[in-house]
Tab-separated table of C-alpha atoms in Angstrom:
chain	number	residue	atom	x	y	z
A	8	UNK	CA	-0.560	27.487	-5.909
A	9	UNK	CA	-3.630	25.709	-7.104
A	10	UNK	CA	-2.061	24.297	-9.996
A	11	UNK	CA	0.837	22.985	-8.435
A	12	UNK	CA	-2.254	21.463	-5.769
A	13	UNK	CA	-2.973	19.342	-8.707
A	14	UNK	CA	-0.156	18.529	-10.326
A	15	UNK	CA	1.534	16.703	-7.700
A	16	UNK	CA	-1.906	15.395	-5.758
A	17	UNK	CA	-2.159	11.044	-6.124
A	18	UNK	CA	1.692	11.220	-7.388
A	19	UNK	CA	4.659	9.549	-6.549
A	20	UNK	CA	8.248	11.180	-7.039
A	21	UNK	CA	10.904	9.325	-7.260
A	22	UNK	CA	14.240	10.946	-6.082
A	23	UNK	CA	18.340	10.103	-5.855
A	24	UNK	CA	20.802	11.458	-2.918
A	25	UNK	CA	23.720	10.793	-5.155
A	26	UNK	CA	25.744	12.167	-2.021
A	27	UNK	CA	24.784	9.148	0.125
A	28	UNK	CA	24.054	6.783	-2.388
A	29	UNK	CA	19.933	6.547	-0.989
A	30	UNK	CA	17.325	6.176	-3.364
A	31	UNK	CA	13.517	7.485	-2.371
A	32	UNK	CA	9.919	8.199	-3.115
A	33	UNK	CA	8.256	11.504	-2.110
A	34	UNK	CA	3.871	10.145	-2.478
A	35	UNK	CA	0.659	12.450	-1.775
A	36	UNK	CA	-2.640	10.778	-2.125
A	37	UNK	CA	-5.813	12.894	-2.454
A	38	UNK	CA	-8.525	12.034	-5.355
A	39	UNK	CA	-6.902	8.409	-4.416
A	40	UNK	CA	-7.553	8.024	-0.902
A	41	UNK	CA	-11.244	9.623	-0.835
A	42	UNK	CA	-12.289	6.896	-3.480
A	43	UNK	CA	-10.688	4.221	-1.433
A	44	UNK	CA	-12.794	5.083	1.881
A	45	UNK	CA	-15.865	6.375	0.267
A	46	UNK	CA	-16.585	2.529	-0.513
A	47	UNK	CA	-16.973	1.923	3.173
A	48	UNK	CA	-18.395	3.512	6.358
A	49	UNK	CA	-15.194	2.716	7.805
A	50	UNK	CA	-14.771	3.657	11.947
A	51	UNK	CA	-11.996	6.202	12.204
A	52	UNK	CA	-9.108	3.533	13.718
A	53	UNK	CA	-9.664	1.488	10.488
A	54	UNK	CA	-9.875	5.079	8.675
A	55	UNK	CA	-5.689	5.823	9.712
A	56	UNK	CA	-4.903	2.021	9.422
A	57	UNK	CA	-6.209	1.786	5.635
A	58	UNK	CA	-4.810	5.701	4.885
A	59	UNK	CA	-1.286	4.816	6.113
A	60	UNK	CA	-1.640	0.936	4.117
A	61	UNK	CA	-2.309	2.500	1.245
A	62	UNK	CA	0.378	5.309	1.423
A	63	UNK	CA	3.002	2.582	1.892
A	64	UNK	CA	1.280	1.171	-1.327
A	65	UNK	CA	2.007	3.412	-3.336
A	66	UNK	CA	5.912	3.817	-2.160
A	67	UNK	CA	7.127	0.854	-2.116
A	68	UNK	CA	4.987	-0.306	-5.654
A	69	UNK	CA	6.617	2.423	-7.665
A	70	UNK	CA	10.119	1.304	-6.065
A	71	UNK	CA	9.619	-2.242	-7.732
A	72	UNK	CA	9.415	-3.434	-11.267
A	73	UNK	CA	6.568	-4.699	-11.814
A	74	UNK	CA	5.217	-6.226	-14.768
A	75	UNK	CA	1.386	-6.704	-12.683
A	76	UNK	CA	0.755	-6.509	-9.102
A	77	UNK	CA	2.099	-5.548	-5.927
A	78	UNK	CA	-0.167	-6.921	-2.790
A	79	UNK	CA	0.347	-5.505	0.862
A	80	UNK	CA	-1.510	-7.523	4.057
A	81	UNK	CA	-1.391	-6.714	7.414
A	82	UNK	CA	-3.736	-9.935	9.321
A	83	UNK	CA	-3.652	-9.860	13.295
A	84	UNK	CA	-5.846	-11.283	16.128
A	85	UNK	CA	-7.035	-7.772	17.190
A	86	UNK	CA	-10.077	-5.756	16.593
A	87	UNK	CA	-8.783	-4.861	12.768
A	88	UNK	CA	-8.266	-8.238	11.425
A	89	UNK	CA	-7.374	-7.387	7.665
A	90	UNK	CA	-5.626	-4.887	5.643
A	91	UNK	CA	-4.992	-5.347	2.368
A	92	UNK	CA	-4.194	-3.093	-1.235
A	93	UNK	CA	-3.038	-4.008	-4.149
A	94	UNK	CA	-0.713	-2.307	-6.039
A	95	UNK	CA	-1.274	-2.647	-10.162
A	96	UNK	CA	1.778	-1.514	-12.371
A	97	UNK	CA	1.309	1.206	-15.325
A	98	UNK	CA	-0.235	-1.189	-18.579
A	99	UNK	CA	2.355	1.730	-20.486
A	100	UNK	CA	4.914	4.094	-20.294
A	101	UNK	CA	2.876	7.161	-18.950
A	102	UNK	CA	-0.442	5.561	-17.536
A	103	UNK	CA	-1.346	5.818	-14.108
A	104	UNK	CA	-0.186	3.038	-11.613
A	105	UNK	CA	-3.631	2.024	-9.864
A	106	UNK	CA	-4.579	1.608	-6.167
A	107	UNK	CA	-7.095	-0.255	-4.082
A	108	UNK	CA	-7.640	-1.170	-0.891
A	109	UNK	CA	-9.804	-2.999	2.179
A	110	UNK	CA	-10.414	-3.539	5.647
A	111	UNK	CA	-12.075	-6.637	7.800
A	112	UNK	CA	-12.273	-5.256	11.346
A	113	UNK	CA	-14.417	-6.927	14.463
A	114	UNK	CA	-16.474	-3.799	15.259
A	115	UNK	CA	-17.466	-5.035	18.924
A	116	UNK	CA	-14.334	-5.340	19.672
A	117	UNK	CA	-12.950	-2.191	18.006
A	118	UNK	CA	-12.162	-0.150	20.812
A	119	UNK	CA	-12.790	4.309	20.033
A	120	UNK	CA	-10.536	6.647	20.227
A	121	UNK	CA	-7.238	4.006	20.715
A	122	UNK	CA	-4.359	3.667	18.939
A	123	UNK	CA	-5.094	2.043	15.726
A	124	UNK	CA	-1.914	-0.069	15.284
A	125	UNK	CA	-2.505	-1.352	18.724
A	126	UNK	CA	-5.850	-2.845	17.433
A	127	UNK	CA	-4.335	-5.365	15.214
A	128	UNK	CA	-2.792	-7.549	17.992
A	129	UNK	CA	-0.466	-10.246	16.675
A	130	UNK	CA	-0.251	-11.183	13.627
A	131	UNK	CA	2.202	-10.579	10.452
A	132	UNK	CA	2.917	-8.198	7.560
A	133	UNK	CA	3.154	-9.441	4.003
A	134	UNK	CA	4.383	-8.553	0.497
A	135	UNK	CA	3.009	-10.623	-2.512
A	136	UNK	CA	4.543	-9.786	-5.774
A	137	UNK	CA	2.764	-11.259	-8.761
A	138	UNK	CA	4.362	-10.954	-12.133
A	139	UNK	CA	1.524	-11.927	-14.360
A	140	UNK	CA	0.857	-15.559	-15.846
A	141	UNK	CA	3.214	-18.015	-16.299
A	142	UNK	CA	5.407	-16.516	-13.700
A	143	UNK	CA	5.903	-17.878	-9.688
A	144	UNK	CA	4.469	-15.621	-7.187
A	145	UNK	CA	6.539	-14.089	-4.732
A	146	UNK	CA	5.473	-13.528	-0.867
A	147	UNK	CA	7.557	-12.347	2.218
A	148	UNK	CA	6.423	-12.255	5.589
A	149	UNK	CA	7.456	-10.519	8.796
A	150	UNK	CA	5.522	-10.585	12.481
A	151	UNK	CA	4.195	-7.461	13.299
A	152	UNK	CA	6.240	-5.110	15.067
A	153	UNK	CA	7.191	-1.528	16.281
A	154	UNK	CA	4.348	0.765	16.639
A	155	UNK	CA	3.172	1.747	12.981
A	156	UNK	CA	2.609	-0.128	9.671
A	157	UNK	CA	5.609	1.907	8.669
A	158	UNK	CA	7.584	0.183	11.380
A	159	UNK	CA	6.484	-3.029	10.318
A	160	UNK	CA	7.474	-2.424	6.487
A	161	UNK	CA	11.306	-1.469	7.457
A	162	UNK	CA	11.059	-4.559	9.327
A	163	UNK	CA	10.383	-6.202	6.572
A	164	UNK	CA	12.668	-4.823	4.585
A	165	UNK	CA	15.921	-5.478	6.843
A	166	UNK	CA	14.691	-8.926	7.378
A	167	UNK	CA	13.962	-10.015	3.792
A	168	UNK	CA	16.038	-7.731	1.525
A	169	UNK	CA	18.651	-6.486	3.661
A	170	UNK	CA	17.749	-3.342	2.644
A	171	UNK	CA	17.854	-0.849	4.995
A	172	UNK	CA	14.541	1.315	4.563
A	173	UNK	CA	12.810	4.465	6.691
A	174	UNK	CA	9.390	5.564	6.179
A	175	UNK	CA	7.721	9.223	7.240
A	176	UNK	CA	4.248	9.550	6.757
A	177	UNK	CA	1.020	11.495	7.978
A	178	UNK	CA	-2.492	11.267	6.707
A	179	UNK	CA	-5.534	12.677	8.107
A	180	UNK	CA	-8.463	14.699	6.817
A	181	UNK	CA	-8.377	18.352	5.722
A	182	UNK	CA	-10.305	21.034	4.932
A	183	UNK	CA	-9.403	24.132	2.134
A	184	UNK	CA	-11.431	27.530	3.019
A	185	UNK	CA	-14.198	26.730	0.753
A	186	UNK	CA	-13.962	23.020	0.175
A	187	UNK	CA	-15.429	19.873	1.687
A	188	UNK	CA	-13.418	17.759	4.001
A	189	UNK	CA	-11.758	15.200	2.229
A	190	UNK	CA	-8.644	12.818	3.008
A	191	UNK	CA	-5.003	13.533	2.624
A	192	UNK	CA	-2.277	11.879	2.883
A	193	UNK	CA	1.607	12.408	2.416
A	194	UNK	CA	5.002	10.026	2.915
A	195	UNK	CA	8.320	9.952	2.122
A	196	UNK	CA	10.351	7.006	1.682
A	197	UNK	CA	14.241	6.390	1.709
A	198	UNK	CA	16.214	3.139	1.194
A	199	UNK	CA	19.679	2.541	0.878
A	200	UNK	CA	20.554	1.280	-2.439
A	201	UNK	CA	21.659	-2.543	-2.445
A	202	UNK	CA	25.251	-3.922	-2.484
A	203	UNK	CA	26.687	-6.626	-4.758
A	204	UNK	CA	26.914	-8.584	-2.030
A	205	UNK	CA	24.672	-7.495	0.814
A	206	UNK	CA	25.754	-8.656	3.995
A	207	UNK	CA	23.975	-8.662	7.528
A	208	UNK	CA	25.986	-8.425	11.049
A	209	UNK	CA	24.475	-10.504	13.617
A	210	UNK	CA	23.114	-8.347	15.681
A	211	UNK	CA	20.268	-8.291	17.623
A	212	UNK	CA	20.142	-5.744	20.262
A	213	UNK	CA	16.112	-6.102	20.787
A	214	UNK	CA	16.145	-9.754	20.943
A	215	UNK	CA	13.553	-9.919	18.845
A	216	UNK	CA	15.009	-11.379	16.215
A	217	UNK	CA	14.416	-9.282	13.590
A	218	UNK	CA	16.994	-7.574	11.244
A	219	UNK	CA	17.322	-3.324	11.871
A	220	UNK	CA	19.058	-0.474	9.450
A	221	UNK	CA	21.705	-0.993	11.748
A	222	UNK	CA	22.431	-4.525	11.433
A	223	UNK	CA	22.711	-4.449	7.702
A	224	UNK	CA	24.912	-1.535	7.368
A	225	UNK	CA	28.593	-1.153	7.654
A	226	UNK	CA	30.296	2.524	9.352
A	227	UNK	CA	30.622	4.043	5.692
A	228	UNK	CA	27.063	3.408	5.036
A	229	UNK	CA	25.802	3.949	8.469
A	230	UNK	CA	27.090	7.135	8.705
A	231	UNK	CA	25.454	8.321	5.374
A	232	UNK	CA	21.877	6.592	6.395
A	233	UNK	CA	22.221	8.573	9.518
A	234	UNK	CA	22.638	11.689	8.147
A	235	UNK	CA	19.644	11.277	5.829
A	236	UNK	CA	17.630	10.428	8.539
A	237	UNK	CA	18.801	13.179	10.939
A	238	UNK	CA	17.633	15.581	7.975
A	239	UNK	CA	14.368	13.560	7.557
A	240	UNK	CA	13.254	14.149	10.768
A	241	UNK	CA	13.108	17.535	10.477
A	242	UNK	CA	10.220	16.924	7.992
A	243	UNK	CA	6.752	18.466	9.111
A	244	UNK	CA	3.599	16.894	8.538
A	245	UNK	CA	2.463	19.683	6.555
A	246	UNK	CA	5.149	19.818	4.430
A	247	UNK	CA	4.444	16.375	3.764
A	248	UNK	CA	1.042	16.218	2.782
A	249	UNK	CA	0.869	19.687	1.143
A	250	UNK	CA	-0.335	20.966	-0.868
A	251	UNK	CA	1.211	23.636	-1.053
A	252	UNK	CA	4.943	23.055	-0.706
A	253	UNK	CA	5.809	21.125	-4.050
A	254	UNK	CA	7.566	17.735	-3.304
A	255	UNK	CA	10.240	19.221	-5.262
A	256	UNK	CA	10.803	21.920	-2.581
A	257	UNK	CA	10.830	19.616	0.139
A	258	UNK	CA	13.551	17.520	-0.923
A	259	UNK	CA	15.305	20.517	-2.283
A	260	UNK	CA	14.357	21.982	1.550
A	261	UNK	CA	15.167	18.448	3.643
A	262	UNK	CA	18.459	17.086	1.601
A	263	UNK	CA	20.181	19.910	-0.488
A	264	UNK	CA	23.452	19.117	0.587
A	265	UNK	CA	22.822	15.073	-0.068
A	266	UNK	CA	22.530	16.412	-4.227
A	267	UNK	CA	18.536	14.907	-4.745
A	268	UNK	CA	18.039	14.044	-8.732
A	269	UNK	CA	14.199	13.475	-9.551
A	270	UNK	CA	12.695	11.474	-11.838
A	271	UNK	CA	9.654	11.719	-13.905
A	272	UNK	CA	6.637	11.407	-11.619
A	273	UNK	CA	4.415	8.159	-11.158
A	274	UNK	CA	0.608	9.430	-11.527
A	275	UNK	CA	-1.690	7.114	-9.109
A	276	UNK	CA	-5.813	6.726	-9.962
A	277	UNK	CA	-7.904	4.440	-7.682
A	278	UNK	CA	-8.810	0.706	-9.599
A	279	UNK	CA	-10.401	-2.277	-8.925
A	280	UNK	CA	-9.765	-5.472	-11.898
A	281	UNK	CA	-12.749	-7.100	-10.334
A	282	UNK	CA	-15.281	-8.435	-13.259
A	283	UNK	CA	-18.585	-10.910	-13.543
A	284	UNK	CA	-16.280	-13.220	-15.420
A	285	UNK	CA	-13.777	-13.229	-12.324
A	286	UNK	CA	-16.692	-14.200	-9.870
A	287	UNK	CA	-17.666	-16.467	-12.332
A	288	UNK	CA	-14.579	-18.345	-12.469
A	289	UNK	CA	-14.861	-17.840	-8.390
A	290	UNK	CA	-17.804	-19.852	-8.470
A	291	UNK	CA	-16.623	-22.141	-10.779
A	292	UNK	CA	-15.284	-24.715	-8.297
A	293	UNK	CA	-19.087	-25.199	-6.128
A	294	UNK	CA	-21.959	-27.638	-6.775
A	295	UNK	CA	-25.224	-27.341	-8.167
A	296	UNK	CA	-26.203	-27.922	-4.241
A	297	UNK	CA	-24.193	-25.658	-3.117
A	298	UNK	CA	-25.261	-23.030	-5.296
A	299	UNK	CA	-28.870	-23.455	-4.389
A	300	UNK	CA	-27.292	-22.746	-0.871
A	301	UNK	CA	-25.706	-19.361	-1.874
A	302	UNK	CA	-29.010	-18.435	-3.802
A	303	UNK	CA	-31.210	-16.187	-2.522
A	304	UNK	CA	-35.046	-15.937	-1.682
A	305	UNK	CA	-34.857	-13.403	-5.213
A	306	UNK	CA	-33.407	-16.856	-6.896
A	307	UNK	CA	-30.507	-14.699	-8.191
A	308	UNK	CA	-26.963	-15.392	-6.626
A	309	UNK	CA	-25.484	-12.006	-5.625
A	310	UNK	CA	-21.528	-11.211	-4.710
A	311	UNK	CA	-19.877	-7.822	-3.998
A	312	UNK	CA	-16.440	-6.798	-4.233
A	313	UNK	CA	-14.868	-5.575	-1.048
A	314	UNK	CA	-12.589	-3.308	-2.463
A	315	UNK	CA	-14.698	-1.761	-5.106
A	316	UNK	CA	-18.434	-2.401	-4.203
A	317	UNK	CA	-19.385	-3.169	-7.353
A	318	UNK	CA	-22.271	-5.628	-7.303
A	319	UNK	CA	-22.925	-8.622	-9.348
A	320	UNK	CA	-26.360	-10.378	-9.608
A	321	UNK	CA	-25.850	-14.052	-11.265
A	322	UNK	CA	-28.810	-16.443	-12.310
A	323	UNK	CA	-27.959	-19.657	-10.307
A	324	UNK	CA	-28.329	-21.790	-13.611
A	325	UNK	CA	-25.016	-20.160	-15.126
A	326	UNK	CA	-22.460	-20.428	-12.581
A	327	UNK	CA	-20.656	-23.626	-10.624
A	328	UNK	CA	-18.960	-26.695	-12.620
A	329	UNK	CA	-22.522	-28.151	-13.008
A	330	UNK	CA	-24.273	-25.025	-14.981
A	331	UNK	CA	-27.309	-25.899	-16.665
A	332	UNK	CA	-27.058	-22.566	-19.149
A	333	UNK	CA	-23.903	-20.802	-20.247
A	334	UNK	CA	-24.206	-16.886	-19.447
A	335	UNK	CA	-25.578	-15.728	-22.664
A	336	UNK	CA	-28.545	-18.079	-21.911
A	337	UNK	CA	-27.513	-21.099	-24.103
A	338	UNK	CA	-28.160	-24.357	-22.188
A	339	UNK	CA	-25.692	-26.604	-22.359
């Protein structure tokens, strides 16, 4: 059992019900999700709230083709005012896609021990794709709503794609007889694969506004998403975050009679792009006056990446659009 531990730990498996025509994603984050919150002394709430961010990471960027980077933010007026990973696409055909992840939270207003979606407040959900250079950006946005991140990206989903999307995940931390605690998390995602022509009934029985499954789907469909999501909720959290069930049992356990086809798993490793020639380029846009403002009683200029905590240490003289010295010490 250990080795299939590892083999499927930080992995995302893609999956087919070629009875219903529903395409999915079966993730578990381990190695993943302890580097992600080791970099910060994060308060439980913001614990779940990153754990569950980065989960959906990891889905819904292996569902995508990306050439570079998929970007997930969740900003609100609450206690947890920021959530955001990014999502960078495999360089090759058999590298790891690569995770990271960060939190801005208001800690005197964080309240213990209450529910952590609750603590964002108002605010909205977003999905930035970026392509790589020389391509437009792409960024959807939905308000906040239901009671879970997960809730939030079907929302988005229905609203933006029309594609009608379910999410079950649980994360948490664990202990093996013998091992340290450590984090673990587990999710399974189903979508409905897309029409020629999509259409969307207008319907809104909430009065929200906002697009459901059920809006988007006509009775053929509808009955097959049902019936995938009947069998879905059967799911148990253990099954979901293992590690000993194989994600190839579960679906084989959840949706025999839907006919699942797997695909070659997506391996996932924590990584940060950040770089002194990014924070120099940062920088780039400030005065010599403001720089003297940013440098410190050391006379170095210091920055730190959130997501990473790497830490950079700058001589003032090299950095902003009025540099005396170029970095390797040349003056200019």
């Amino acid at each position: 059992m250990l080795g299939s531990k590892i083999a499927w730990d930080d992995t995302v498996l893609p999956f087919q019900l070629d009875a219903s025509d529903i395409r999915g994603r079966v993730a578990r984050l381990d190695g993943v999700l302890n580097r992600i919150l080791a970099q910060h002394a994060y308060p439980p709430e913001i614990e779940a709230l990153v754990a569950e961010m980065a989960l959906l990471t990891a889905m819904i960027g292996q569902t995508m083709k990306l050439r570079w980077k998929l970007s997930l933010q969740v900003r609100g007026d609450g206690p947890a005012r920021l959530i955001a990973t990014d999502y960078y696409a495999p360089t090759d055909e058999g590298e790891p896609a690569r995770i990271r992840a960060y939190a801005s939270f208001d800690a005197n207003r964080l309240l213990p021990r209450v529910d952590p979606f609750s603590q964002i407040g108002k605010g909205y959900f977003a999905i930035l794709i970026d392509q790589g250079k020389g391509m437009v950006p792409y960024q959807g946005i939905t308000p906040i709503s239901g009671g879970s991140l997960s809730a939030c990206a079907e929302t988005y989903f229905a609203q933006s794609e029309q594609l009608p999307t379910r999410f079950s995940t649980t994360f948490g931390t664990s202990r093996l007889p013998g091992g340290e605690e450590h984090w673990r998390a587990g999710g399974i995602m189903l979508q409905k694969m897309p029409k020629a022509s999509p259409f969307a009934a207008q319907s809104d029985e909430d009065g929200d506004g906002l697009l459901q499954a059920s809006d988007i789907l006509n009775d053929d469909d509808f009955e097959d998403w049902n019936r995938a999501n009947i069998l879905l909720d059967t799911v148990e959290d253990m099954e979901l975050v293992g590690p000993h069930v194989q994600p190839t049992e579960l679906l084989v356990r959840l949706f025999h009679e839907e006919r699942p086809r797997v695909f070659d798993p997506q391996p996932v490793h924590f990584g940060c792009n950040c770089s002194e020639d990014k924070v120099r380029q940062s920088l780039s846009i400030y005065s010599a006056k403001d720089i003297v403002r940013m440098t410190t009683d050391e006379g170095v200029v210091t920055a730190d990446c959130q997501f990473c905590g790497a830490h950079y240490v700058l001589d003032p003289k090299t950095v902003g659009f009025e540099a005396e010295e170029s970095p390797d010490g040349d003056a200019d």
